[in-house]
């Protein structure tokens, strides 16, 4: 049986909802409250599965109380009870399980309880452990991380862009989102577009039976990483680990993991202007990791492994002549002279076409000495 409380400053509404929930046989109404602050104090000391909140109350409103409850216990399910339909989108925007229009009915409560039972966070429901998985390198792909790996489809390109922007920012104000994604619209229309677009993202994630990682409170929106798997977040953590433990035992292992994650430029093909500079920064960080791994292998005498990383750098930045010199030296050292010569001529044509210059003379000299 679900443990619940009801919070509403209207005694008749409390009485009606309490009766319907009790008669359902599925809910144990532990207490009812006319004061939201008293309800919050009770919730801090007593485990609850679900809270039925009126939106418009004195002291603090239902939306503010829901945020406090979630801070205390992120698994508490919130159902808003309201006489105002205008709050419907806002309820979902705050990641509520459902909203009920007053006067509530037994039939409508039954549908709400069905939704509660289907949520993985409710005790007694088996968790299959799927997570919302997002891939942002080399495009954008969304899917459930489980055996089926079901792809998620969003409603429109704008819903994709908003989701990508939220993941990129981590935490961001509504005003910054509007300035970036809806700068040409009137403020009122822009806010409506943001709310509706956010709703469709939540809806797609909910329909896939996944925990929603997008949270909102007042003027801010943020992404909780614990509810999702994202290649960008994992890549950033690996970069940080390498920086903090350079020279450590796991350095090469972390770089290898980062290499597996970096499948291509961030959000490749999407054309998001706000992502361009950040994408270039990530590419520079990736190249730094590749060079670090290459030089570690070179110092250890592992020439083939070092060459692998230097070749990877040149695919991203073919004008790096210092890396070109290292690659040519390694081609020669492991007996691949023809590849060294062919690479030199390719580099010569590239530099002439792009910069009107010739390769570093040391590269040609290295080849001449080897041929002798």
mmCIF file of C-alpha atoms in Angstrom:
data_model
loop_
_atom_site.group_PDB
_atom_site.id
_atom_site.type_symbol
_atom_site.label_atom_id
_atom_site.label_comp_id
_atom_site.label_asym_id
_atom_site.label_seq_id
_atom_site.Cartn_x
_atom_site.Cartn_y
_atom_site.Cartn_z
ATOM 1 C CA UNK A 1 0.000 0.000 0.000
ATOM 2 C CA UNK A 2 1.241 3.460 -0.893
ATOM 3 C CA UNK A 3 2.024 5.823 1.980
ATOM 4 C CA UNK A 4 0.617 9.282 1.222
ATOM 5 C CA UNK A 5 -0.156 12.693 2.640
ATOM 6 C CA UNK A 6 -2.552 15.358 1.393
ATOM 7 C CA UNK A 7 -1.646 19.048 1.563
ATOM 8 C CA UNK A 8 -4.398 21.575 0.801
ATOM 9 C CA UNK A 9 -5.599 24.697 2.594
ATOM 10 C CA UNK A 10 -9.237 23.917 1.686
ATOM 11 C CA UNK A 11 -10.726 21.509 4.306
ATOM 12 C CA UNK A 12 -13.534 20.290 2.034
ATOM 13 C CA UNK A 13 -11.084 19.396 -0.723
ATOM 14 C CA UNK A 14 -8.908 17.534 1.770
ATOM 15 C CA UNK A 15 -11.891 15.599 3.080
ATOM 16 C CA UNK A 16 -13.089 14.590 -0.396
ATOM 17 C CA UNK A 17 -9.650 13.478 -1.606
ATOM 18 C CA UNK A 18 -8.953 11.616 1.620
ATOM 19 C CA UNK A 19 -12.197 9.662 1.274
ATOM 20 C CA UNK A 20 -11.546 8.697 -2.365
ATOM 21 C CA UNK A 21 -7.959 7.623 -1.693
ATOM 22 C CA UNK A 22 -8.965 5.571 1.344
ATOM 23 C CA UNK A 23 -11.793 3.869 -0.530
ATOM 24 C CA UNK A 24 -9.405 2.935 -3.337
ATOM 25 C CA UNK A 25 -7.765 0.390 -1.034
ATOM 26 C CA UNK A 26 -4.361 1.211 -2.536
ATOM 27 C CA UNK A 27 -3.391 4.232 -0.446
ATOM 28 C CA UNK A 28 -2.668 4.696 3.236
ATOM 29 C CA UNK A 29 -3.252 8.398 3.920
ATOM 30 C CA UNK A 30 -0.875 8.898 6.830
ATOM 31 C CA UNK A 31 -1.850 12.503 7.534
ATOM 32 C CA UNK A 32 -3.615 15.474 5.968
ATOM 33 C CA UNK A 33 -2.338 19.028 6.285
ATOM 34 C CA UNK A 34 -3.747 22.495 5.810
ATOM 35 C CA UNK A 35 -0.272 23.968 6.374
ATOM 36 C CA UNK A 36 2.455 23.192 3.776
ATOM 37 C CA UNK A 37 5.232 23.878 6.293
ATOM 38 C CA UNK A 38 3.800 21.337 8.749
ATOM 39 C CA UNK A 39 3.537 18.850 5.888
ATOM 40 C CA UNK A 40 7.193 19.401 5.018
ATOM 41 C CA UNK A 41 8.275 18.817 8.622
ATOM 42 C CA UNK A 42 6.278 15.565 8.671
ATOM 43 C CA UNK A 43 7.764 14.390 5.362
ATOM 44 C CA UNK A 44 11.299 14.914 6.642
ATOM 45 C CA UNK A 45 10.665 12.491 9.508
ATOM 46 C CA UNK A 46 8.413 9.913 7.830
ATOM 47 C CA UNK A 47 8.919 7.854 4.650
ATOM 48 C CA UNK A 48 6.352 8.603 1.958
ATOM 49 C CA UNK A 49 5.610 7.267 -1.502
ATOM 50 C CA UNK A 50 3.327 9.986 -2.802
ATOM 51 C CA UNK A 51 2.182 13.505 -1.898
ATOM 52 C CA UNK A 52 -0.996 15.168 -3.159
ATOM 53 C CA UNK A 53 -0.400 18.931 -3.252
ATOM 54 C CA UNK A 54 -2.692 21.854 -3.846
ATOM 55 C CA UNK A 55 -0.864 24.398 -6.001
ATOM 56 C CA UNK A 56 -2.261 27.613 -4.529
ATOM 57 C CA UNK A 57 -1.608 27.755 -0.769
ATOM 58 C CA UNK A 58 -0.461 30.337 1.792
ATOM 59 C CA UNK A 59 3.039 30.298 3.356
ATOM 60 C CA UNK A 60 4.563 28.505 0.364
ATOM 61 C CA UNK A 61 2.840 27.327 -2.792
ATOM 62 C CA UNK A 62 2.611 23.718 -3.902
ATOM 63 C CA UNK A 63 5.325 24.059 -6.524
ATOM 64 C CA UNK A 64 7.816 25.407 -3.983
ATOM 65 C CA UNK A 65 6.874 22.668 -1.541
ATOM 66 C CA UNK A 66 7.326 19.987 -4.208
ATOM 67 C CA UNK A 67 10.869 21.245 -4.844
ATOM 68 C CA UNK A 68 11.674 21.047 -1.126
ATOM 69 C CA UNK A 69 10.250 17.545 -0.884
ATOM 70 C CA UNK A 70 12.276 16.374 -3.878
ATOM 71 C CA UNK A 71 15.428 17.849 -2.353
ATOM 72 C CA UNK A 72 14.771 15.786 0.774
ATOM 73 C CA UNK A 73 13.729 12.617 -1.088
ATOM 74 C CA UNK A 74 14.048 12.451 -4.864
ATOM 75 C CA UNK A 75 11.854 9.323 -5.053
ATOM 76 C CA UNK A 76 8.720 10.977 -3.662
ATOM 77 C CA UNK A 77 5.988 11.084 -6.299
ATOM 78 C CA UNK A 78 4.174 14.416 -6.609
ATOM 79 C CA UNK A 79 0.574 14.829 -7.767
ATOM 80 C CA UNK A 80 -0.697 18.389 -8.058
ATOM 81 C CA UNK A 81 -4.337 19.101 -7.242
ATOM 82 C CA UNK A 82 -5.624 22.318 -8.768
ATOM 83 C CA UNK A 83 -8.702 24.212 -9.858
ATOM 84 C CA UNK A 84 -6.748 26.020 -12.556
ATOM 85 C CA UNK A 85 -6.063 24.289 -15.861
ATOM 86 C CA UNK A 86 -3.362 26.835 -16.694
ATOM 87 C CA UNK A 87 -1.104 25.003 -14.269
ATOM 88 C CA UNK A 88 -1.185 21.754 -16.228
ATOM 89 C CA UNK A 89 1.938 22.327 -18.301
ATOM 90 C CA UNK A 90 3.741 23.777 -15.298
ATOM 91 C CA UNK A 91 2.984 20.637 -13.316
ATOM 92 C CA UNK A 92 4.716 18.464 -15.878
ATOM 93 C CA UNK A 93 7.445 21.075 -16.151
ATOM 94 C CA UNK A 94 8.198 20.390 -12.492
ATOM 95 C CA UNK A 95 8.351 16.670 -13.193
ATOM 96 C CA UNK A 96 5.122 15.876 -11.360
ATOM 97 C CA UNK A 97 3.666 12.430 -11.828
ATOM 98 C CA UNK A 98 0.203 13.837 -12.584
ATOM 99 C CA UNK A 99 -2.185 16.686 -11.922
ATOM 100 C CA UNK A 100 -5.824 16.480 -10.811
ATOM 101 C CA UNK A 101 -8.537 18.991 -11.529
ATOM 102 C CA UNK A 102 -10.897 19.855 -8.676
ATOM 103 C CA UNK A 103 -13.324 18.416 -7.831
ATOM 104 C CA UNK A 104 -11.465 15.112 -8.041
ATOM 105 C CA UNK A 105 -13.320 11.901 -8.916
ATOM 106 C CA UNK A 106 -12.715 8.270 -8.086
ATOM 107 C CA UNK A 107 -12.269 7.432 -11.781
ATOM 108 C CA UNK A 108 -9.577 10.087 -12.226
ATOM 109 C CA UNK A 109 -7.809 8.996 -9.038
ATOM 110 C CA UNK A 110 -7.780 5.413 -10.347
ATOM 111 C CA UNK A 111 -5.868 6.529 -13.461
ATOM 112 C CA UNK A 112 -3.378 8.389 -11.292
ATOM 113 C CA UNK A 113 -2.786 5.342 -9.115
ATOM 114 C CA UNK A 114 -2.211 3.229 -12.228
ATOM 115 C CA UNK A 115 0.538 5.658 -13.206
ATOM 116 C CA UNK A 116 2.043 5.443 -9.722
ATOM 117 C CA UNK A 117 2.222 1.659 -9.884
ATOM 118 C CA UNK A 118 3.986 1.792 -13.254
ATOM 119 C CA UNK A 119 6.806 3.999 -11.947
ATOM 120 C CA UNK A 120 10.083 2.147 -11.132
ATOM 121 C CA UNK A 121 10.660 4.262 -8.022
ATOM 122 C CA UNK A 122 7.543 2.953 -6.316
ATOM 123 C CA UNK A 123 8.220 0.096 -3.844
ATOM 124 C CA UNK A 124 7.185 -3.275 -5.202
ATOM 125 C CA UNK A 125 7.883 -2.420 -8.824
ATOM 126 C CA UNK A 126 10.767 -4.292 -10.367
ATOM 127 C CA UNK A 127 13.438 -2.081 -11.897
ATOM 128 C CA UNK A 128 14.816 -3.353 -15.191
ATOM 129 C CA UNK A 129 17.595 -0.773 -14.815
ATOM 130 C CA UNK A 130 17.289 0.953 -18.175
ATOM 131 C CA UNK A 131 18.751 4.445 -18.317
ATOM 132 C CA UNK A 132 18.217 7.305 -20.692
ATOM 133 C CA UNK A 133 21.270 7.166 -22.955
ATOM 134 C CA UNK A 134 22.434 10.124 -25.026
ATOM 135 C CA UNK A 135 25.189 10.196 -27.612
ATOM 136 C CA UNK A 136 26.298 13.662 -28.748
ATOM 137 C CA UNK A 137 29.590 12.898 -30.458
ATOM 138 C CA UNK A 138 29.200 12.497 -34.229
ATOM 139 C CA UNK A 139 25.547 13.561 -34.269
ATOM 140 C CA UNK A 140 22.816 12.955 -31.702
ATOM 141 C CA UNK A 141 21.253 9.625 -30.749
ATOM 142 C CA UNK A 142 18.830 8.883 -27.914
ATOM 143 C CA UNK A 143 17.935 5.422 -26.666
ATOM 144 C CA UNK A 144 17.220 3.186 -23.682
ATOM 145 C CA UNK A 145 20.390 1.629 -22.359
ATOM 146 C CA UNK A 146 19.247 -1.946 -22.044
ATOM 147 C CA UNK A 147 19.237 -5.083 -24.169
ATOM 148 C CA UNK A 148 16.617 -3.715 -26.548
ATOM 149 C CA UNK A 149 18.314 -0.309 -26.988
ATOM 150 C CA UNK A 150 15.049 1.235 -28.172
ATOM 151 C CA UNK A 151 15.624 4.508 -29.994
ATOM 152 C CA UNK A 152 13.784 7.589 -28.745
ATOM 153 C CA UNK A 153 12.254 9.955 -31.268
ATOM 154 C CA UNK A 154 11.622 13.554 -30.339
ATOM 155 C CA UNK A 155 8.789 15.614 -31.738
ATOM 156 C CA UNK A 156 10.784 18.144 -33.753
ATOM 157 C CA UNK A 157 14.292 19.475 -34.453
ATOM 158 C CA UNK A 158 13.679 22.150 -31.803
ATOM 159 C CA UNK A 159 13.037 19.544 -29.112
ATOM 160 C CA UNK A 160 16.341 17.911 -30.067
ATOM 161 C CA UNK A 161 18.161 21.230 -29.889
ATOM 162 C CA UNK A 162 16.676 22.123 -26.503
ATOM 163 C CA UNK A 163 17.642 18.749 -25.058
ATOM 164 C CA UNK A 164 21.172 19.046 -26.467
ATOM 165 C CA UNK A 165 21.501 22.566 -25.060
ATOM 166 C CA UNK A 166 20.352 21.476 -21.597
ATOM 167 C CA UNK A 167 22.828 18.596 -21.557
ATOM 168 C CA UNK A 168 25.616 20.914 -22.729
ATOM 169 C CA UNK A 169 24.874 23.569 -20.098
ATOM 170 C CA UNK A 170 24.077 21.229 -17.202
ATOM 171 C CA UNK A 171 22.233 24.023 -15.379
ATOM 172 C CA UNK A 172 20.870 27.094 -17.113
ATOM 173 C CA UNK A 173 18.357 29.888 -16.643
ATOM 174 C CA UNK A 174 15.202 30.071 -18.704
ATOM 175 C CA UNK A 175 16.288 33.487 -19.972
ATOM 176 C CA UNK A 176 19.561 32.144 -21.368
ATOM 177 C CA UNK A 177 17.710 29.329 -23.125
ATOM 178 C CA UNK A 178 15.303 31.790 -24.713
ATOM 179 C CA UNK A 179 18.109 34.164 -25.710
ATOM 180 C CA UNK A 180 19.898 31.277 -27.403
ATOM 181 C CA UNK A 181 17.074 29.280 -28.989
ATOM 182 C CA UNK A 182 14.174 31.739 -29.372
ATOM 183 C CA UNK A 183 15.875 35.134 -29.564
ATOM 184 C CA UNK A 184 13.628 36.396 -32.364
ATOM 185 C CA UNK A 185 10.322 35.879 -30.549
ATOM 186 C CA UNK A 186 8.311 38.063 -28.218
ATOM 187 C CA UNK A 187 9.043 37.142 -24.567
ATOM 188 C CA UNK A 188 5.598 35.701 -23.846
ATOM 189 C CA UNK A 189 5.606 33.516 -26.954
ATOM 190 C CA UNK A 190 9.199 32.449 -26.330
ATOM 191 C CA UNK A 191 8.341 31.299 -22.790
ATOM 192 C CA UNK A 192 5.351 29.350 -24.101
ATOM 193 C CA UNK A 193 7.552 27.691 -26.727
ATOM 194 C CA UNK A 194 10.088 26.755 -24.081
ATOM 195 C CA UNK A 195 7.421 25.225 -21.814
ATOM 196 C CA UNK A 196 5.755 23.259 -24.591
ATOM 197 C CA UNK A 197 9.079 22.047 -26.033
ATOM 198 C CA UNK A 198 10.220 20.969 -22.582
ATOM 199 C CA UNK A 199 6.922 19.138 -22.137
ATOM 200 C CA UNK A 200 7.438 17.134 -25.340
ATOM 201 C CA UNK A 201 10.935 16.124 -24.244
ATOM 202 C CA UNK A 202 9.566 14.897 -20.929
ATOM 203 C CA UNK A 203 6.731 13.099 -22.697
ATOM 204 C CA UNK A 204 9.100 11.194 -25.016
ATOM 205 C CA UNK A 205 11.267 10.117 -22.079
ATOM 206 C CA UNK A 206 8.233 9.126 -20.006
ATOM 207 C CA UNK A 207 6.732 7.081 -22.839
ATOM 208 C CA UNK A 208 10.000 5.139 -23.000
ATOM 209 C CA UNK A 209 9.491 4.335 -19.282
ATOM 210 C CA UNK A 210 12.679 6.094 -18.263
ATOM 211 C CA UNK A 211 13.485 8.307 -15.298
ATOM 212 C CA UNK A 212 13.390 11.929 -16.401
ATOM 213 C CA UNK A 213 16.768 13.618 -15.845
ATOM 214 C CA UNK A 214 15.477 17.145 -16.527
ATOM 215 C CA UNK A 215 14.539 19.116 -13.424
ATOM 216 C CA UNK A 216 13.155 22.621 -13.061
ATOM 217 C CA UNK A 217 12.664 25.070 -10.248
ATOM 218 C CA UNK A 218 11.506 28.630 -10.704
ATOM 219 C CA UNK A 219 13.763 30.228 -13.331
ATOM 220 C CA UNK A 220 16.333 27.450 -13.689
ATOM 221 C CA UNK A 221 16.446 24.132 -15.533
ATOM 222 C CA UNK A 222 19.087 21.488 -14.997
ATOM 223 C CA UNK A 223 20.015 17.911 -15.859
ATOM 224 C CA UNK A 224 20.686 15.300 -13.190
ATOM 225 C CA UNK A 225 23.437 13.066 -14.528
ATOM 226 C CA UNK A 226 22.536 10.148 -12.269
ATOM 227 C CA UNK A 227 19.390 9.512 -14.318
ATOM 228 C CA UNK A 228 21.176 9.196 -17.654
ATOM 229 C CA UNK A 229 24.236 7.970 -19.500
ATOM 230 C CA UNK A 230 25.859 10.535 -21.760
ATOM 231 C CA UNK A 231 29.065 10.216 -23.781
ATOM 232 C CA UNK A 232 29.808 13.922 -23.308
ATOM 233 C CA UNK A 233 29.626 13.697 -19.514
ATOM 234 C CA UNK A 234 31.771 10.561 -19.453
ATOM 235 C CA UNK A 235 34.319 12.160 -21.765
ATOM 236 C CA UNK A 236 34.588 15.266 -19.568
ATOM 237 C CA UNK A 237 35.102 13.111 -16.474
ATOM 238 C CA UNK A 238 37.877 11.170 -18.182
ATOM 239 C CA UNK A 239 39.629 14.379 -19.259
ATOM 240 C CA UNK A 240 39.488 15.594 -15.668
ATOM 241 C CA UNK A 241 40.830 12.292 -14.334
ATOM 242 C CA UNK A 242 43.795 12.364 -16.721
ATOM 243 C CA UNK A 243 44.626 15.940 -15.701
ATOM 244 C CA UNK A 244 44.465 15.155 -12.002
ATOM 245 C CA UNK A 245 46.439 11.916 -12.168
ATOM 246 C CA UNK A 246 48.863 12.503 -15.041
ATOM 247 C CA UNK A 247 51.550 9.857 -14.891
ATOM 248 C CA UNK A 248 49.325 7.524 -12.891
ATOM 249 C CA UNK A 249 48.764 3.843 -13.497
ATOM 250 C CA UNK A 250 45.348 4.303 -15.120
ATOM 251 C CA UNK A 251 46.273 7.197 -17.400
ATOM 252 C CA UNK A 252 46.441 5.169 -20.616
ATOM 253 C CA UNK A 253 43.304 3.246 -19.713
ATOM 254 C CA UNK A 254 41.354 6.492 -19.295
ATOM 255 C CA UNK A 255 42.672 7.865 -22.574
ATOM 256 C CA UNK A 256 41.639 4.691 -24.359
ATOM 257 C CA UNK A 257 38.124 5.040 -22.935
ATOM 258 C CA UNK A 258 37.994 8.663 -24.090
ATOM 259 C CA UNK A 259 39.089 7.582 -27.564
ATOM 260 C CA UNK A 260 36.234 5.088 -27.714
ATOM 261 C CA UNK A 261 33.742 7.789 -26.724
ATOM 262 C CA UNK A 262 34.929 10.437 -29.172
ATOM 263 C CA UNK A 263 33.251 9.059 -32.288
ATOM 264 C CA UNK A 264 33.338 12.394 -34.117
ATOM 265 C CA UNK A 265 32.742 16.131 -33.598
ATOM 266 C CA UNK A 266 30.184 17.177 -31.005
ATOM 267 C CA UNK A 267 26.657 17.259 -32.529
ATOM 268 C CA UNK A 268 28.093 16.793 -35.992
ATOM 269 C CA UNK A 269 25.655 17.757 -38.739
ATOM 270 C CA UNK A 270 23.229 19.577 -36.426
ATOM 271 C CA UNK A 271 24.362 23.092 -37.262
ATOM 272 C CA UNK A 272 23.906 24.490 -33.749
ATOM 273 C CA UNK A 273 25.918 27.714 -33.641
ATOM 274 C CA UNK A 274 26.029 27.698 -29.832
ATOM 275 C CA UNK A 275 27.843 24.339 -29.946
ATOM 276 C CA UNK A 276 30.614 25.301 -32.388
ATOM 277 C CA UNK A 277 33.119 26.835 -29.961
ATOM 278 C CA UNK A 278 32.534 24.134 -27.356
ATOM 279 C CA UNK A 279 32.938 21.432 -29.989
ATOM 280 C CA UNK A 280 36.317 22.873 -30.997
ATOM 281 C CA UNK A 281 37.382 22.978 -27.360
ATOM 282 C CA UNK A 282 36.484 19.306 -26.917
ATOM 283 C CA UNK A 283 38.423 18.405 -30.053
ATOM 284 C CA UNK A 284 41.503 20.210 -28.693
ATOM 285 C CA UNK A 285 41.174 18.340 -25.404
ATOM 286 C CA UNK A 286 40.858 15.058 -27.294
ATOM 287 C CA UNK A 287 43.939 15.805 -29.394
ATOM 288 C CA UNK A 288 45.856 16.578 -26.205
ATOM 289 C CA UNK A 289 44.904 13.157 -24.815
ATOM 290 C CA UNK A 290 45.966 11.433 -28.021
ATOM 291 C CA UNK A 291 49.325 13.193 -28.017
ATOM 292 C CA UNK A 292 49.879 12.355 -24.376
ATOM 293 C CA UNK A 293 49.185 8.663 -25.035
ATOM 294 C CA UNK A 294 51.376 8.675 -28.133
ATOM 295 C CA UNK A 295 54.354 10.102 -26.278
ATOM 296 C CA UNK A 296 53.899 7.717 -23.352
ATOM 297 C CA UNK A 297 54.039 4.758 -25.747
ATOM 298 C CA UNK A 298 56.977 6.313 -27.578
ATOM 299 C CA UNK A 299 58.971 6.672 -24.381
ATOM 300 C CA UNK A 300 58.199 3.032 -23.579
ATOM 301 C CA UNK A 301 59.463 1.889 -26.979
ATOM 302 C CA UNK A 302 55.979 0.811 -28.099
ATOM 303 C CA UNK A 303 56.266 2.234 -31.596
ATOM 304 C CA UNK A 304 53.156 0.764 -33.197
ATOM 305 C CA UNK A 305 50.963 1.987 -30.351
ATOM 306 C CA UNK A 306 52.558 5.435 -30.499
ATOM 307 C CA UNK A 307 51.980 5.583 -34.254
ATOM 308 C CA UNK A 308 48.314 4.716 -33.751
ATOM 309 C CA UNK A 309 47.797 7.823 -31.626
ATOM 310 C CA UNK A 310 49.837 10.119 -33.867
ATOM 311 C CA UNK A 311 47.855 8.972 -36.897
ATOM 312 C CA UNK A 312 44.641 9.681 -34.991
ATOM 313 C CA UNK A 313 45.845 13.237 -34.330
ATOM 314 C CA UNK A 314 46.670 13.803 -37.999
ATOM 315 C CA UNK A 315 43.181 12.752 -39.044
ATOM 316 C CA UNK A 316 41.837 15.592 -36.917
ATOM 317 C CA UNK A 317 44.593 18.122 -37.548
ATOM 318 C CA UNK A 318 46.570 17.192 -40.677
ATOM 319 C CA UNK A 319 48.617 20.422 -40.509
ATOM 320 C CA UNK A 320 50.415 19.405 -37.301
ATOM 321 C CA UNK A 321 53.925 19.131 -38.749
ATOM 322 C CA UNK A 322 55.501 18.214 -35.408
ATOM 323 C CA UNK A 323 53.242 15.163 -35.271
ATOM 324 C CA UNK A 324 53.895 14.492 -38.960
ATOM 325 C CA UNK A 325 57.612 14.294 -38.182
ATOM 326 C CA UNK A 326 56.976 11.821 -35.368
ATOM 327 C CA UNK A 327 54.766 9.704 -37.628
ATOM 328 C CA UNK A 328 57.352 9.590 -40.421
ATOM 329 C CA UNK A 329 60.083 8.572 -37.959
ATOM 330 C CA UNK A 330 57.883 5.764 -36.679
ATOM 331 C CA UNK A 331 56.951 4.553 -40.181
ATOM 332 C CA UNK A 332 60.655 4.238 -40.899
ATOM 333 C CA UNK A 333 61.491 2.641 -37.549
ATOM 334 C CA UNK A 334 58.981 -0.173 -37.988
ATOM 335 C CA UNK A 335 59.947 -0.818 -41.619
ATOM 336 C CA UNK A 336 57.131 0.976 -43.467
ATOM 337 C CA UNK A 337 59.286 3.153 -45.693
ATOM 338 C CA UNK A 338 56.803 3.282 -48.574
ATOM 339 C CA UNK A 339 54.146 4.682 -46.270
ATOM 340 C CA UNK A 340 56.586 7.295 -44.968
ATOM 341 C CA UNK A 341 57.331 8.484 -48.506
ATOM 342 C CA UNK A 342 53.696 8.437 -49.552
ATOM 343 C CA UNK A 343 52.701 10.364 -46.446
ATOM 344 C CA UNK A 344 55.371 12.999 -47.137
ATOM 345 C CA UNK A 345 54.077 13.665 -50.662
ATOM 346 C CA UNK A 346 50.473 13.853 -49.400
ATOM 347 C CA UNK A 347 51.571 16.366 -46.753
ATOM 348 C CA UNK A 348 53.477 18.378 -49.339
ATOM 349 C CA UNK A 349 50.385 18.714 -51.545
ATOM 350 C CA UNK A 350 48.190 19.584 -48.562
ATOM 351 C CA UNK A 351 50.472 22.343 -47.269
ATOM 352 C CA UNK A 352 50.896 23.814 -50.741
ATOM 353 C CA UNK A 353 47.144 23.881 -51.279
ATOM 354 C CA UNK A 354 46.157 25.152 -47.833
ATOM 355 C CA UNK A 355 49.050 27.404 -46.827
ATOM 356 C CA UNK A 356 51.278 27.776 -49.870
ATOM 357 C CA UNK A 357 54.246 26.352 -47.933
ATOM 358 C CA UNK A 358 56.498 23.290 -47.885
ATOM 359 C CA UNK A 359 56.761 20.668 -45.120
ATOM 360 C CA UNK A 360 59.237 21.033 -42.279
ATOM 361 C CA UNK A 361 62.659 20.278 -43.867
ATOM 362 C CA UNK A 362 63.384 17.821 -41.058
ATOM 363 C CA UNK A 363 60.740 15.468 -42.436
ATOM 364 C CA UNK A 364 62.364 15.237 -45.869
ATOM 365 C CA UNK A 365 65.806 14.939 -44.276
ATOM 366 C CA UNK A 366 64.612 12.055 -42.091
ATOM 367 C CA UNK A 367 63.437 10.190 -45.192
ATOM 368 C CA UNK A 368 66.647 10.892 -47.143
ATOM 369 C CA UNK A 369 68.809 9.603 -44.311
ATOM 370 C CA UNK A 370 66.712 6.426 -44.075
ATOM 371 C CA UNK A 371 66.944 5.779 -47.830
ATOM 372 C CA UNK A 372 70.733 6.017 -47.765
#
